[in-house]
XYZ file of C-alpha atoms in Angstrom:
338
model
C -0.851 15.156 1.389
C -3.451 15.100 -1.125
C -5.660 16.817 1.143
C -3.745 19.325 1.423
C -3.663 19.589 -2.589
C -7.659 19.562 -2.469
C -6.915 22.552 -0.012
C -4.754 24.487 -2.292
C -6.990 24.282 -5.368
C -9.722 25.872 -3.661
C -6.968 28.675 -2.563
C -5.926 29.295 -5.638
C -9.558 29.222 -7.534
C -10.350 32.006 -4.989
C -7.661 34.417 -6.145
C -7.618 33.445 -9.245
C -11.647 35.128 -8.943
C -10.342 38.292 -6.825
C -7.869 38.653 -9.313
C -10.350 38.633 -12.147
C -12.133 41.173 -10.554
C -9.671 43.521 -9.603
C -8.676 42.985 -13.500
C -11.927 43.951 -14.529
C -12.331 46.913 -12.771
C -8.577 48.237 -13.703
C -10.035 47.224 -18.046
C -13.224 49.134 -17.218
C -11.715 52.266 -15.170
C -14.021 51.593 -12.384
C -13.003 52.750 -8.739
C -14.965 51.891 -5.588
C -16.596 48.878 -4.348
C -19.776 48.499 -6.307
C -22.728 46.654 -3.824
C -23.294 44.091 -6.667
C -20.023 42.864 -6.540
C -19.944 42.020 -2.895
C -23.604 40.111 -3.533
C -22.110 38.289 -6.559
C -19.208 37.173 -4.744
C -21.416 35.728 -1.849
C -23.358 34.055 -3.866
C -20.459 32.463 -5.747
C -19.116 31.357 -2.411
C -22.315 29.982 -0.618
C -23.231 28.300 -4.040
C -19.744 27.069 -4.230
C -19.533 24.875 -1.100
C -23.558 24.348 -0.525
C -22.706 22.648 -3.516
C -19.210 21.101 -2.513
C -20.403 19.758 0.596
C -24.493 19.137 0.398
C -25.576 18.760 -3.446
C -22.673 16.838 -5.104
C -21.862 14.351 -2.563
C -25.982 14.030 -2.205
C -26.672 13.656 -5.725
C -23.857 12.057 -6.853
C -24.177 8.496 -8.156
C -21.584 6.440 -10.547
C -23.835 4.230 -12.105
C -25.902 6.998 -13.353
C -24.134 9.662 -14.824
C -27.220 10.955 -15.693
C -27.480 12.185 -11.968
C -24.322 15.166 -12.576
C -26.909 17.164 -15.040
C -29.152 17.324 -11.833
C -26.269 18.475 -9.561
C -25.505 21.163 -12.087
C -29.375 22.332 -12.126
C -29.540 22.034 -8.377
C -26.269 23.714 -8.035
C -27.213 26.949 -10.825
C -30.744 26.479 -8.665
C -28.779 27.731 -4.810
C -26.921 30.175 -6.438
C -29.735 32.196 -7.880
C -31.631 31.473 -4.685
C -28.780 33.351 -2.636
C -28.181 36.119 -5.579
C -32.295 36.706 -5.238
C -32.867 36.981 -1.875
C -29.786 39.536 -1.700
C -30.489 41.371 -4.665
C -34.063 41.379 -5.170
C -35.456 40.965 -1.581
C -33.076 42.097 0.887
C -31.373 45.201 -1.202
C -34.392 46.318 -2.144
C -36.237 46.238 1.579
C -33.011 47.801 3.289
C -32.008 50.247 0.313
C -34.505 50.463 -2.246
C -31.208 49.347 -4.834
C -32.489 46.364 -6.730
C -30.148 44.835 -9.649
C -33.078 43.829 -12.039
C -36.078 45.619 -12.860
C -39.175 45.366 -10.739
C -41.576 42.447 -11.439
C -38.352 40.047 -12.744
C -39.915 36.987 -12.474
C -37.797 34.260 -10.824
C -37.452 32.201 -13.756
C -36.065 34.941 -15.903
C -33.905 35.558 -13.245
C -32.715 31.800 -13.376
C -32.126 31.455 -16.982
C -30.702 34.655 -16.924
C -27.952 33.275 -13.852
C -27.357 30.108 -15.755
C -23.809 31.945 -16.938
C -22.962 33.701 -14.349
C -23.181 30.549 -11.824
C -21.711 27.896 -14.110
C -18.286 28.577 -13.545
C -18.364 28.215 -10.065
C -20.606 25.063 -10.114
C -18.262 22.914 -12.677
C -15.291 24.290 -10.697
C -16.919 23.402 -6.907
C -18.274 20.085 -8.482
C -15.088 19.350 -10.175
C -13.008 20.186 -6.735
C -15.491 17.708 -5.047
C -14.782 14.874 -7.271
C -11.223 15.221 -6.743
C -11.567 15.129 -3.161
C -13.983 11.786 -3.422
C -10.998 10.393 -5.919
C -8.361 10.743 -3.455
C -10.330 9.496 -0.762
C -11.493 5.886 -2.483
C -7.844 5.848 -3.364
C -6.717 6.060 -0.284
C -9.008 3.412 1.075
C -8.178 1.228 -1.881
C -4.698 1.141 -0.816
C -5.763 0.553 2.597
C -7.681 -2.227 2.248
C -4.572 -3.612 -0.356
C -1.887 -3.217 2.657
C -4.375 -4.933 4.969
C -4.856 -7.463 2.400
C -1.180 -7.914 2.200
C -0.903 -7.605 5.556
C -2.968 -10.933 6.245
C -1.657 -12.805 3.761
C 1.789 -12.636 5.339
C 0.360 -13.067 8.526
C -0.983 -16.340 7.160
C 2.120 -17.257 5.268
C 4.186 -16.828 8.506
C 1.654 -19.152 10.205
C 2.324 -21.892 7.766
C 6.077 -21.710 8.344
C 6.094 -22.321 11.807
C 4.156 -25.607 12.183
C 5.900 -26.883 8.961
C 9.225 -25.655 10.704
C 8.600 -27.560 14.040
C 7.163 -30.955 12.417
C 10.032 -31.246 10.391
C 12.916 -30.781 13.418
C 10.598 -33.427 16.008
C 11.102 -35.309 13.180
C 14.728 -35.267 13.526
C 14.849 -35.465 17.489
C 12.412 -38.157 17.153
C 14.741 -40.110 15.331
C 17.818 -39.251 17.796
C 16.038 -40.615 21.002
C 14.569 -43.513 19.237
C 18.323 -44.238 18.611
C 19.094 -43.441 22.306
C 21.830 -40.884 20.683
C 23.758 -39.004 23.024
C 22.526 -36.513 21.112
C 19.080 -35.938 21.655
C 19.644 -33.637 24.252
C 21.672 -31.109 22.287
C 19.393 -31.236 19.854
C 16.458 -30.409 22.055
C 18.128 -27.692 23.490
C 18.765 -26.502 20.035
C 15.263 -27.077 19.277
C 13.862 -24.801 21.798
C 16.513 -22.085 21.002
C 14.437 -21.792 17.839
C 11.346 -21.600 19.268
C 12.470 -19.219 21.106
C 13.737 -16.659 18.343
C 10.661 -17.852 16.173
C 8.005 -17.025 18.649
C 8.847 -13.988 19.231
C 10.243 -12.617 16.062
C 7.311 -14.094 13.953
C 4.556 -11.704 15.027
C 7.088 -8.736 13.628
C 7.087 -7.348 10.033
C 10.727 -7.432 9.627
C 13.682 -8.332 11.703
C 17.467 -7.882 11.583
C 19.378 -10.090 8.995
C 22.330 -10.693 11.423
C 18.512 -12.438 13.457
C 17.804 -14.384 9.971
C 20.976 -15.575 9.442
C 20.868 -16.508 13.416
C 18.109 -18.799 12.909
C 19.740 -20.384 9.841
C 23.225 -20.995 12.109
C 20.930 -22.468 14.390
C 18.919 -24.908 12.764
C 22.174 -25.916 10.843
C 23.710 -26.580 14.199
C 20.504 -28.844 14.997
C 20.957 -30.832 11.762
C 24.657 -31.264 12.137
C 23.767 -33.146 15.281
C 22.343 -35.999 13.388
C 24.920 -35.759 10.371
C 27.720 -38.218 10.312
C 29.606 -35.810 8.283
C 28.897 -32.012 9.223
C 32.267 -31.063 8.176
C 30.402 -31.431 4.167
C 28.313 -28.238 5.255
C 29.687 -25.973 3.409
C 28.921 -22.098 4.724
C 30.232 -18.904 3.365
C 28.944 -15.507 5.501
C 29.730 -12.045 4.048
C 27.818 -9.953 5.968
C 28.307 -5.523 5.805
C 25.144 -4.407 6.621
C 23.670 -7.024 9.618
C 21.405 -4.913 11.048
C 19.169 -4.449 7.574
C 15.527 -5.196 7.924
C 14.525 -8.334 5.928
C 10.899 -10.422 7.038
C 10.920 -13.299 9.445
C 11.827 -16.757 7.817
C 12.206 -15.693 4.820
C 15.239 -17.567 4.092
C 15.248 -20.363 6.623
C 12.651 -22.689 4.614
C 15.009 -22.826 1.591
C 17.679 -24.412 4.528
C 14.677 -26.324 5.970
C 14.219 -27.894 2.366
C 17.865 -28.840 1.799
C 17.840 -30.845 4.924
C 15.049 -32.430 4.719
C 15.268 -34.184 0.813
C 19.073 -33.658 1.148
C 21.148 -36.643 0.623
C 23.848 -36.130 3.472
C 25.398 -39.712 3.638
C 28.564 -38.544 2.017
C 27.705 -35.245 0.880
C 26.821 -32.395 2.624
C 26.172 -28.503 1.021
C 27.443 -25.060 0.339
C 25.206 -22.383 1.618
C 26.481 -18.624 0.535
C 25.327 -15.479 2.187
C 26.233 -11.725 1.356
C 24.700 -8.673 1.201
C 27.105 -6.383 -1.114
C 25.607 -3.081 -2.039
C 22.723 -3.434 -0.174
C 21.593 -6.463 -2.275
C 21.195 -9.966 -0.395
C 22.887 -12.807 -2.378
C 21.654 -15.985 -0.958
C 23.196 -19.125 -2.747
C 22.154 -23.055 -1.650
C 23.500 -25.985 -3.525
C 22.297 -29.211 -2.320
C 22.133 -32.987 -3.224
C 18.980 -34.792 -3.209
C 18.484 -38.147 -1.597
C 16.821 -40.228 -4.005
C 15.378 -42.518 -1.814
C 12.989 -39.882 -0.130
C 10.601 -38.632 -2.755
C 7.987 -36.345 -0.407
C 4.767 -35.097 -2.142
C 4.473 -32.409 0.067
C 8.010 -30.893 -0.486
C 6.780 -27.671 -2.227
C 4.930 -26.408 0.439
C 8.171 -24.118 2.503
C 9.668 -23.082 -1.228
C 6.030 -21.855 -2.545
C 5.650 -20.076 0.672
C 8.566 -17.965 -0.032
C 7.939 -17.494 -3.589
C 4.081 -16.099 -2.694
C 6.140 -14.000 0.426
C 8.507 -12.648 -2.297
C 6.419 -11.768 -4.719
C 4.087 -9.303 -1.942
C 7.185 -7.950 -0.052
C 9.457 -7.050 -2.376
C 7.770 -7.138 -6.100
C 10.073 -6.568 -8.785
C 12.770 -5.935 -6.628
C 13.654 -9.319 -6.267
C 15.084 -12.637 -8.349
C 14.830 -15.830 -7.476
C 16.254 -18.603 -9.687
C 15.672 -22.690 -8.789
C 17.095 -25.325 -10.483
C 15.724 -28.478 -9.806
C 17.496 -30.961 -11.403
C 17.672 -35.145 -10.876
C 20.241 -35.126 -7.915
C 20.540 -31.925 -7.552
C 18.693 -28.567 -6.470
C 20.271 -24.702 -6.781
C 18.647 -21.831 -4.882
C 20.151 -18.254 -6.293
C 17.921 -15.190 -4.797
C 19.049 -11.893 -4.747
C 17.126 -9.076 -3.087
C 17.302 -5.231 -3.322
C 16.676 -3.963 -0.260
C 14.184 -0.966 -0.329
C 15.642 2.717 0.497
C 14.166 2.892 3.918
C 16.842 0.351 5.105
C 19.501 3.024 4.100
């Protein structure tokens, strides 16, 4: 697109010079088309991009500025080179017509060309930097997405072991208690693995999938609650098919359960996505006999996640209190999920 602007500029420069000549020749009653004026015009257009294409990007150097007074020189230099040679070499050799009188020098001829060729050499130059402007910005952005890109690639890969260590955990516990069930819980277990393996390596999946994963690893932890009926969960759900990333909400769930106190409490999870703006609501209890250094790690995760995918666009409020700890996010979802 901003190519195409580039493009356009250069159109419109080029009328706007055929317009000022037909102008001038309408103001000064002249009719015909004079010889000079088809030299003048192709030396305005060779200077032009010899310039635009050779001498500015050749010359041109940001830590010395100094270095754009030699691309004007050079740039006034090729014009009066190609006005010369058509003027006073080749008119005069195929018509005898010459523009200046005989035995011009060619550095009266330069000085005197130092008007006539500045317009076209800021303008060309000018046109140039534009195009140079648009193309670092374009590679500045690049190499931010790709930078964003790999830091939720790496983010992603730091849920998933967390994720896993924290559910063989859990089975770990079942068999060593030779519970009945183990089973169910590895079946659950692999169910997971299933969705996470594949979804993970995507940019965004469905939240109906999210919102699967949560159900699911719920239904593991129930397994090895004595009172599941405490889990509290409240689904609201119009739009299940809106993109949202992978895990993006699951470690908040992984978090409850794991510094939960669940003896004879449970949690109320809350889930809705009114007006296109997720409301995700977790109020757990903390067990105060587990106090885990490394506790931070899923909840940071999601904070860095939230901060790259959906900046500004997001809010995300934690209360961590002594028995307690409140997750309230909301989300807008961007337009392209409309």
């Amino acid at each position: 697109m901003k190519q195409k602007q580039v493009l356009l500029l250069h159109v419109f420069y080029w009328l706007l010079i055929i317009f000022n000549g037909l102008l001038s020749r309408a103001v000064y009653s002249k009719s015909g088309l004079d010889v000079l004026d088809v030299t003048i015009f192709l030396a305005n257009f060779l200077g032009f991009y010899v310039n635009y294409f050779f001498i500015a990007p050749r010359f041109f150097n940001p830590n010395r500025f100094y270095m754009m007074i030699v691309v004007f020189f050079v740039g006034v230099f090729v014009f009066v080179l190609f006005r010369y040679s058509m003027e006073e070499l080749l008119l005069p050799a195929l018509t005898g017509f010459r523009n200046y009188a005989e035995g011009t020098t060619f550095l009266y001829y330069f000085y005197d060309n130092i008007y006539y060729s500045s317009l076209t050499v800021f303008v060309s130059t000018n046109l140039w930097f534009f195009k140079y402007y648009f193309k670092v910005e374009e590679e500045r952005n690049r190499l931010v997405e790709e930078r964003k890109h790999a830091q939720l690639q790496a983010l992603k890969t730091q849920i998933n072991p967390h994720f896993i260590f924290n559910s063989l955990n859990n089975i770990y516990s079942l068999v060593y208690q030779n519970s009945d069930k183990a089973l169910p819980a590895i079946e659950k277990l692999s169910e997971l693995l299933r969705y996470s393996t594949k979804d993970l390596e995507k940019d965004v999946i469905s939240l109906d999938k999210e919102i699967g994963y949560i159900e699911s690893l719920i239904g593991l932890e129930k397994l090895r609650i004595k009172n599941p009926e405490l889990l509290i969960i409240e689904k609201n759900i119009n739009h299940p098919k809106i993109n949202i990333s992978p895990m993006l909400l699951v470690p908040f769930v992984e978090n409850a359960f794991k510094h939960g106190d669940f003896r004879d409490k449970g949690f109320v999870l809350k889930v809705s996505d009114d007006n296109k703006v997720l409301h995700f609501y977790l109020h757990n209890y903390k067990n105060q006999k587990v106090k885990d250094t490394a506790s931070g790690i899923g909840i940071d995760n999601v904070k860095k996640r939230l901060e790259i995918l959906y900046p500004k666009k997001h809010e995300l409020y934690i209360k961590d209190l002594e028995s307690e700890f409140i997750v309230d996010l909301r989300i807008i979802f961007p337009y392209e999920n409309d």
